[in-house]
XYZ file of C-alpha atoms in Angstrom:
421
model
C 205.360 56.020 57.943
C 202.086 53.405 57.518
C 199.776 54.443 55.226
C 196.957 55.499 57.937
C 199.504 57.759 59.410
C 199.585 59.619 55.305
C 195.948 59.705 55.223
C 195.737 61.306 58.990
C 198.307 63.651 57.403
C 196.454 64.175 54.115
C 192.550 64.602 56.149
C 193.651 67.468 57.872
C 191.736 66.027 60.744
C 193.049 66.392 64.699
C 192.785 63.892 67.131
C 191.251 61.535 64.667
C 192.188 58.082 64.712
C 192.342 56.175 60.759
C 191.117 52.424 60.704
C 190.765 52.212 57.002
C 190.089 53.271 53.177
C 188.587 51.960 50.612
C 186.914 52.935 47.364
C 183.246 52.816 47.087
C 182.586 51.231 43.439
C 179.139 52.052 43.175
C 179.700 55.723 44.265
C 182.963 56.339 43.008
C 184.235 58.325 45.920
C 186.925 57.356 48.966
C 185.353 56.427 52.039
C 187.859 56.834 55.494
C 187.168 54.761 58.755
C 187.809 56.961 61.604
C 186.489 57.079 64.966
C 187.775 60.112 67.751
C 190.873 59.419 69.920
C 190.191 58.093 73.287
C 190.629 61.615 74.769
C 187.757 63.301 72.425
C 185.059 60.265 72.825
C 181.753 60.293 74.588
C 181.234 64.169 74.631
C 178.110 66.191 74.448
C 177.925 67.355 70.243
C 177.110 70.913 71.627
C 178.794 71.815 74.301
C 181.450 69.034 73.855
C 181.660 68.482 77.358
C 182.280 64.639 78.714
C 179.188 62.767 79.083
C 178.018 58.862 79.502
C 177.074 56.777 76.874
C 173.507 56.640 75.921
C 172.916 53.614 72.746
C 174.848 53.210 69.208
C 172.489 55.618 67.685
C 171.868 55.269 63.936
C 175.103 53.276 63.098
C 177.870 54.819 61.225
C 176.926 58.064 59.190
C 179.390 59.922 56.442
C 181.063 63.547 56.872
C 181.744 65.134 52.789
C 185.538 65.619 53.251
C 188.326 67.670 50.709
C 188.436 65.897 47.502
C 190.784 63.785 46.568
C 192.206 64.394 43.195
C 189.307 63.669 41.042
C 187.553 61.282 43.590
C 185.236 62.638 46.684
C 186.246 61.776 49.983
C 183.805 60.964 52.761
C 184.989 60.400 56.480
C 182.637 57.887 57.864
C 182.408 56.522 61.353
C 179.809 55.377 64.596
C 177.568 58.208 65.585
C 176.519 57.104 69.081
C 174.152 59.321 71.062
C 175.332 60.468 75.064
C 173.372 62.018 77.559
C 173.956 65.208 78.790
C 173.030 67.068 81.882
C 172.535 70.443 79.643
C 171.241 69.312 76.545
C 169.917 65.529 77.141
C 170.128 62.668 74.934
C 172.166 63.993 71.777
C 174.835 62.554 68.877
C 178.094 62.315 70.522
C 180.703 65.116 69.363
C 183.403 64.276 66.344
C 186.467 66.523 66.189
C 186.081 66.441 62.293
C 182.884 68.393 62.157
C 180.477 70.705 63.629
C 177.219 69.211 65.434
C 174.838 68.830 63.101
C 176.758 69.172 60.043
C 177.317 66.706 57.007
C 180.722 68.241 55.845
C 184.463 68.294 57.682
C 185.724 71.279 59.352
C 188.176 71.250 56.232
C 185.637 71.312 53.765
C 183.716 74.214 55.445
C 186.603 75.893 55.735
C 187.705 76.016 51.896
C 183.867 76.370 50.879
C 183.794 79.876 53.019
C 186.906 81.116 51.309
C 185.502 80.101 47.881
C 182.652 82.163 48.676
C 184.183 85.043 50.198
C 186.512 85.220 46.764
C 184.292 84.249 44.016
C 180.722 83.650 43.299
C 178.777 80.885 45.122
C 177.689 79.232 41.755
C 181.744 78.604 41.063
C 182.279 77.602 44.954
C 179.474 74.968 44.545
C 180.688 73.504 41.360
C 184.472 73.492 42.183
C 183.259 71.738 46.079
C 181.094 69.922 43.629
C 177.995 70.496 45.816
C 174.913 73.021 45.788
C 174.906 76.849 45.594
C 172.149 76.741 48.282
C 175.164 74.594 50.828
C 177.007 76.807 49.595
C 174.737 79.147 51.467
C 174.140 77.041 54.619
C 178.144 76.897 54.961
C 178.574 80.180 55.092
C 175.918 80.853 57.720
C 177.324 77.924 59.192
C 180.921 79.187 59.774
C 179.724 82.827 60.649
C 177.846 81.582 63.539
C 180.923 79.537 64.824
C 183.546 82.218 64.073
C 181.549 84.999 65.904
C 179.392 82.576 68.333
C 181.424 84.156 71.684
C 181.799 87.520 69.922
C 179.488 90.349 70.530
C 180.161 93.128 67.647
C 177.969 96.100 69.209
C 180.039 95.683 72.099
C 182.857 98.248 72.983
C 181.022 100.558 70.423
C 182.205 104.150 70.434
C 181.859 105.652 66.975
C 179.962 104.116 64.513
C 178.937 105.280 61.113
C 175.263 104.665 59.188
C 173.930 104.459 55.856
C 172.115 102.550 53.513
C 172.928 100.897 50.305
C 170.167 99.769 47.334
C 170.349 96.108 46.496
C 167.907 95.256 43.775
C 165.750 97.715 41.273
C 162.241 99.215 42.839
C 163.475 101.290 46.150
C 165.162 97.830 47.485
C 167.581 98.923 50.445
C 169.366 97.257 53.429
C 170.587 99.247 56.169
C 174.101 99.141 57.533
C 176.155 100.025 60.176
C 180.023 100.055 61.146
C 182.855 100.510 63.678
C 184.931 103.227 62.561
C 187.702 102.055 65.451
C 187.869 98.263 64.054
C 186.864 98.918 60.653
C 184.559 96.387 60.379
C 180.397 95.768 59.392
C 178.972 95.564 63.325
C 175.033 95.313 61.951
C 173.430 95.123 58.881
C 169.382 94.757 58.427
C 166.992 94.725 55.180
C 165.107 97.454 54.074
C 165.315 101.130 55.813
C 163.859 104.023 57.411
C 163.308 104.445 61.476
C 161.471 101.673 62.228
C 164.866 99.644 61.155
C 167.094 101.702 62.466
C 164.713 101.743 65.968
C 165.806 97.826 65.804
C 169.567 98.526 65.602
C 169.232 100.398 68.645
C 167.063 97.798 70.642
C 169.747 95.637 69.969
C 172.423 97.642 70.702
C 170.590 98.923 74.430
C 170.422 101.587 76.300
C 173.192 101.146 78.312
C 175.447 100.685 74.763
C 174.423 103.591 73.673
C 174.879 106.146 76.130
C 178.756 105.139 75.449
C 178.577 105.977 71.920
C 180.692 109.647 70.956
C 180.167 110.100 67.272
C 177.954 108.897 64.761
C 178.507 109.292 61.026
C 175.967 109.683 58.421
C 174.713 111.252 55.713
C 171.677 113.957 55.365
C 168.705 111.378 55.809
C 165.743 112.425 57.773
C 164.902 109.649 58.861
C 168.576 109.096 60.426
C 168.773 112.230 61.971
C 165.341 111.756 63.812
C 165.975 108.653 65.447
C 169.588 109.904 66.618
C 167.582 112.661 67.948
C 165.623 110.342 70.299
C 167.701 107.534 70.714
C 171.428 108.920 71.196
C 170.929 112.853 71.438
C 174.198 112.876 73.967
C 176.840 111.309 70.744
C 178.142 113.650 68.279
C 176.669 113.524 64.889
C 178.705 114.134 62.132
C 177.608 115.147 58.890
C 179.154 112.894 56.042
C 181.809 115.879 53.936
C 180.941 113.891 50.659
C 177.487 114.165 50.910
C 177.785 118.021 51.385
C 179.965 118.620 48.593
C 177.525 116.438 46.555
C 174.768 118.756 47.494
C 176.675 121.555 45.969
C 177.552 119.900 42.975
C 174.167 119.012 42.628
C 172.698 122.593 42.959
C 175.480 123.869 40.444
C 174.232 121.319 37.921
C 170.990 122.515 38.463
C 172.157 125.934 37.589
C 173.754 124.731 34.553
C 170.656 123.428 33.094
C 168.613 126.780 34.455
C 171.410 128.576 32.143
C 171.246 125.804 29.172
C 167.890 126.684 29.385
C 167.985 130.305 29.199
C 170.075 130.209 26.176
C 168.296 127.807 24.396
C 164.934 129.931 24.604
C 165.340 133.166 25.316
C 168.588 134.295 23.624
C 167.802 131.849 20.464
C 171.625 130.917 20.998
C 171.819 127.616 19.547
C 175.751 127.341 19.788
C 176.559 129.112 23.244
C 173.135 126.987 24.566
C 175.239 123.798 23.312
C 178.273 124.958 24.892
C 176.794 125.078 28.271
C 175.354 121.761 27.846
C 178.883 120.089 27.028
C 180.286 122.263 30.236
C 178.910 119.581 32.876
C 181.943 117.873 33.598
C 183.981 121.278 33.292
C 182.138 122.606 36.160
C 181.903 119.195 38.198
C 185.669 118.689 38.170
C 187.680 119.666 41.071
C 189.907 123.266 39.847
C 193.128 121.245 40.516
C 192.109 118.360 38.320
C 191.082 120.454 35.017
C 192.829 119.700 31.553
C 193.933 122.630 29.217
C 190.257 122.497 27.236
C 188.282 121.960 30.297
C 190.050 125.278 31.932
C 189.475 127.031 28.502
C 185.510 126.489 29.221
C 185.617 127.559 32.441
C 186.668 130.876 31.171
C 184.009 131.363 28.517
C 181.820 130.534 30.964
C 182.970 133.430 33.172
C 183.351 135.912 30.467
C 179.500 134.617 28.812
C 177.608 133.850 31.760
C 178.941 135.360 35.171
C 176.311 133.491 37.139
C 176.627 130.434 36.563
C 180.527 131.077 37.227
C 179.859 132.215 40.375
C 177.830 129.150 41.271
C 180.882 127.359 40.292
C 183.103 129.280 42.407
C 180.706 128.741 45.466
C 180.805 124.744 44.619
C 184.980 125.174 44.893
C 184.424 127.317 48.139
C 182.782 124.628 49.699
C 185.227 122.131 48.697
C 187.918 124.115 49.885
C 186.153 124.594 53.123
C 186.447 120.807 53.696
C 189.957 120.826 52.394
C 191.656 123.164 54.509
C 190.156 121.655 57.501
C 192.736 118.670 57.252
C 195.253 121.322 58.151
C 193.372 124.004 60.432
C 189.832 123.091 61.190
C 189.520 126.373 63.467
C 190.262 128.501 60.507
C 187.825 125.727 58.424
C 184.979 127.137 60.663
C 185.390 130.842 60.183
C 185.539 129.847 56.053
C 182.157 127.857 56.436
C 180.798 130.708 57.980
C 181.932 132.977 55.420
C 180.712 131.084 52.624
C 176.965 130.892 54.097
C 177.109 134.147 54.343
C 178.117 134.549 50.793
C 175.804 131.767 49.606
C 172.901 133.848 51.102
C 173.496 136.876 49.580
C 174.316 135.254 45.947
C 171.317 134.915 44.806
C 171.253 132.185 42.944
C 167.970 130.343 44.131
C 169.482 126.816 44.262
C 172.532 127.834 46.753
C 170.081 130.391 48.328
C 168.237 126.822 49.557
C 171.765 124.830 49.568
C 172.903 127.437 52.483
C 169.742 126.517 54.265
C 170.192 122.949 54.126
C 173.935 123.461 55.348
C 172.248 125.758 58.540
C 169.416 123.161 59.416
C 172.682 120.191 59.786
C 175.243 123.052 61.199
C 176.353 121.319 64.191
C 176.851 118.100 62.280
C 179.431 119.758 59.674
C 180.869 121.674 62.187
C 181.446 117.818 63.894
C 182.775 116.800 60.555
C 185.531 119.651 60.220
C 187.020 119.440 63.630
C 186.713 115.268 64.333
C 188.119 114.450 60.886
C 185.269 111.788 60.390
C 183.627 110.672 57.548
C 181.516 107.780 55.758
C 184.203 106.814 53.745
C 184.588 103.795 55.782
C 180.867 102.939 54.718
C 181.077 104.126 51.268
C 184.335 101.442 50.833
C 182.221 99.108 53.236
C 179.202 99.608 49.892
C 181.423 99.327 47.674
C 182.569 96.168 48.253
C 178.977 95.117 49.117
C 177.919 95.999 45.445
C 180.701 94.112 44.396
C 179.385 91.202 46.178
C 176.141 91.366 44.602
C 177.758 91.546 41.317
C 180.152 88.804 41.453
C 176.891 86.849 42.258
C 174.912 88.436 39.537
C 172.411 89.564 42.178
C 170.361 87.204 44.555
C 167.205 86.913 45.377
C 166.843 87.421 49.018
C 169.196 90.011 51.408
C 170.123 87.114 53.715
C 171.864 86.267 51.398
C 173.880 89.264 50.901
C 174.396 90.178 54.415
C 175.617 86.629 55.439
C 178.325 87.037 52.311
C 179.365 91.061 53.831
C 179.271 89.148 56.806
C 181.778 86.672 56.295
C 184.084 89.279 54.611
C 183.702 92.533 56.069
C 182.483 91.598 59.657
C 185.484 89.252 61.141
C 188.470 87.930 59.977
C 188.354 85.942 56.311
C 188.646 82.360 56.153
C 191.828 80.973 55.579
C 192.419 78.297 53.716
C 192.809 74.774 55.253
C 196.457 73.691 56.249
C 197.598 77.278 55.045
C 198.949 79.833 57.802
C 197.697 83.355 57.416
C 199.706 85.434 55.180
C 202.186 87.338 57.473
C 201.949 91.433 57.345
């Protein structure tokens, strides 16, 4: 085998034709003639269709290639311009690279799956190369994975949150596909008028297919669903309900902390109650020997605030049993308003009230199954992101990183095939 036939092999590069290599002194890096086969010459950089020849351009220009070893690699060759009956006089296409671009298909490649794994600071010093093309990459490769993919189309349920991405109230607004899995929108900052945009996008026509829609308690989601898709199903997220609960029983807690600390002049019982907050948030199941001796103190020393804990479970087990029988799910949700309104116990007088005013929403959420735990994971991972980068300064920044990872399929890298399920 000659030795332009290893370096064809070793570039990675299809239907690329090797005329030489040398080794630029004054640079220190590798510098490979090629020029397109006769097959992939003379086409229009955008749309890569054949077109004639219009003049020689700038002369030759460099691509940034895979490193070799220790030395950088650069693919150089002519860059003549062609004229196209679309896009008019532009640089002729190279089957190495993207239009436009100053690095190999190869090179983008490995930079997007350094960046979807790591942070972009260690992708841009192990491509040896900026944290800001780092960046451009990304965007760069997004753009050309999804550029004849439309992600709000097909749409059918789709679940909605937000998720805070720097101190002071900082919040981007997201959106997925519960059938694919996968981030279909994602927007900074939150509140109606964003989520009006996610809808303009999305159409009218794309939205009168939509069935359910997932989300949380937010006003300000359940008023533009109530204008913009009243015919889909909204469900209420289960998670957030429960959290409500365990919320109000905390609240209770310190109500009963409280009492014992000034009224009854009970110094010990008042710290007992204030050590008996993760007693009383911990699922009944889950409870260790000391955490179930608490439990009953607290219902032989204060039967209130065991009988807001016993609500809390009520609800849980509401949500629970609906896995199994959601018809019998209802009646207990109905039972347990009723119980929560005659309690009273101020804080699950109001939580009953707040379960009422979303009632079709958890009903929607015992019988369908559905929940934001696709989202939640979906944040989580998003947090992670921000974390491996040790935070960034803009949310474009973010979003085209979930983007890349959560919104399409990863990069691979180059010359490897995708690991097999």
């Amino acid at each position: 085998m000659s030795l332009f036939r290893i370096w064809k092999r070793t570039l990675t590069a299809e239907h690329t034709v090797v005329e030489g290599v040398r080794i630029d002194e004054n640079e220190q890096c590798l510098i490979v003639s090629v020029r397109p086969d006769a097959r992939r010459q003379q086409r229009c950089g955008r749309c890569r269709r054949p077109a004639p020849w219009y003049d020689a351009g700038r002369g030759r220009r460099r691509w940034r290639d895979l490193d070799h070893g220790v030395l950088r690699v650069f693919l150089e060759a002519q860059a003549p311009r062609v004229t196209c009956r679309e896009h008019g006089t532009t640089v002729a296409a190279v089957p190495w690279a993207r239009h436009g671009a100053g690095h190999t298909h190869a090179f983008d490649q490995q930079a997007a799956w350094m960046a979807a794994e790591c942070s972009k600071s260690a992708a841009a010093q192990l491509m040896r190369t900026s944290w800001r093309t780092i960046g451009a990459i990304v965007e760069r490769y997004v753009a050309d994975r999804d550029r004849f993919v439309d992600r709000l189309s097909g749409l059918r349920r789709i679940g909605i949150d937000e998720i805070s991405h720097r101190r002071g109230q900082k919040y981007m607004t997201i959106v997925v596909d519960h059938d694919t899995a996968r981030v279909v929108w994602m927007a900074d900052g939150h509140g109606k008028d964003v989520l009006h945009r996610f809808f303009d996008q999305l159409g009218a026509d794309r939205t009168a297919r939509l069935t359910h829609i997932s989300a949380d308690g937010a006003t300000w989601i359940s008023d533009v669903l109530e204008h913009r898709a009243t015919h889909a199903l909204r469900v209420m997220d289960p998670f957030h309900v429960i959290a409500w609960a365990t919320d109000a029983l905390d609240t209770e807690r310190r109500s009963s902390w409280n009492r014992a600390r000034r009224q009854a002049q009970d110094p010990e019982r008042a710290r007992a109650l204030k050590d008996s907050r993760f007693a009383l948030w911990k699922n009944e199941a889950d409870l260790t020997d000391r955490q179930a001796a608490k439990l009953a103190w607290i219902a032989a020393t204060d039967p209130r605030l065991h009988r807001a804990w016993r609500l809390k479970e009520a609800l849980r087990a509401v949500f629970s049993l609906a896995k199994s029988r959601p018809t019998a799910a209802l009646r207990a949700l109905d039972r347990w308003i009723g119980w929560a309104r005659r309690c009273r116990i101020d804080v699950f007088v109001d939580l009953q009230r707040r379960i009422r005013r979303h009632y079709q929403a958890i009903r929607a959420a015992l019988t369908t199954g559905m929940s934001n735990g696709l989202i939640e994971s979906t944040n989580t991972k998003t947090r992670l992101i921000i974390r491996r980068g040790f935070g960034f300064h803009s949310a474009d920044a973010i979003i085209a990183l979930v983007m890349l990872t959560l919104a399409g399929p990863r990069p691979q890298l180059p010359g490897r095939q995708p690991a097999s399920a």
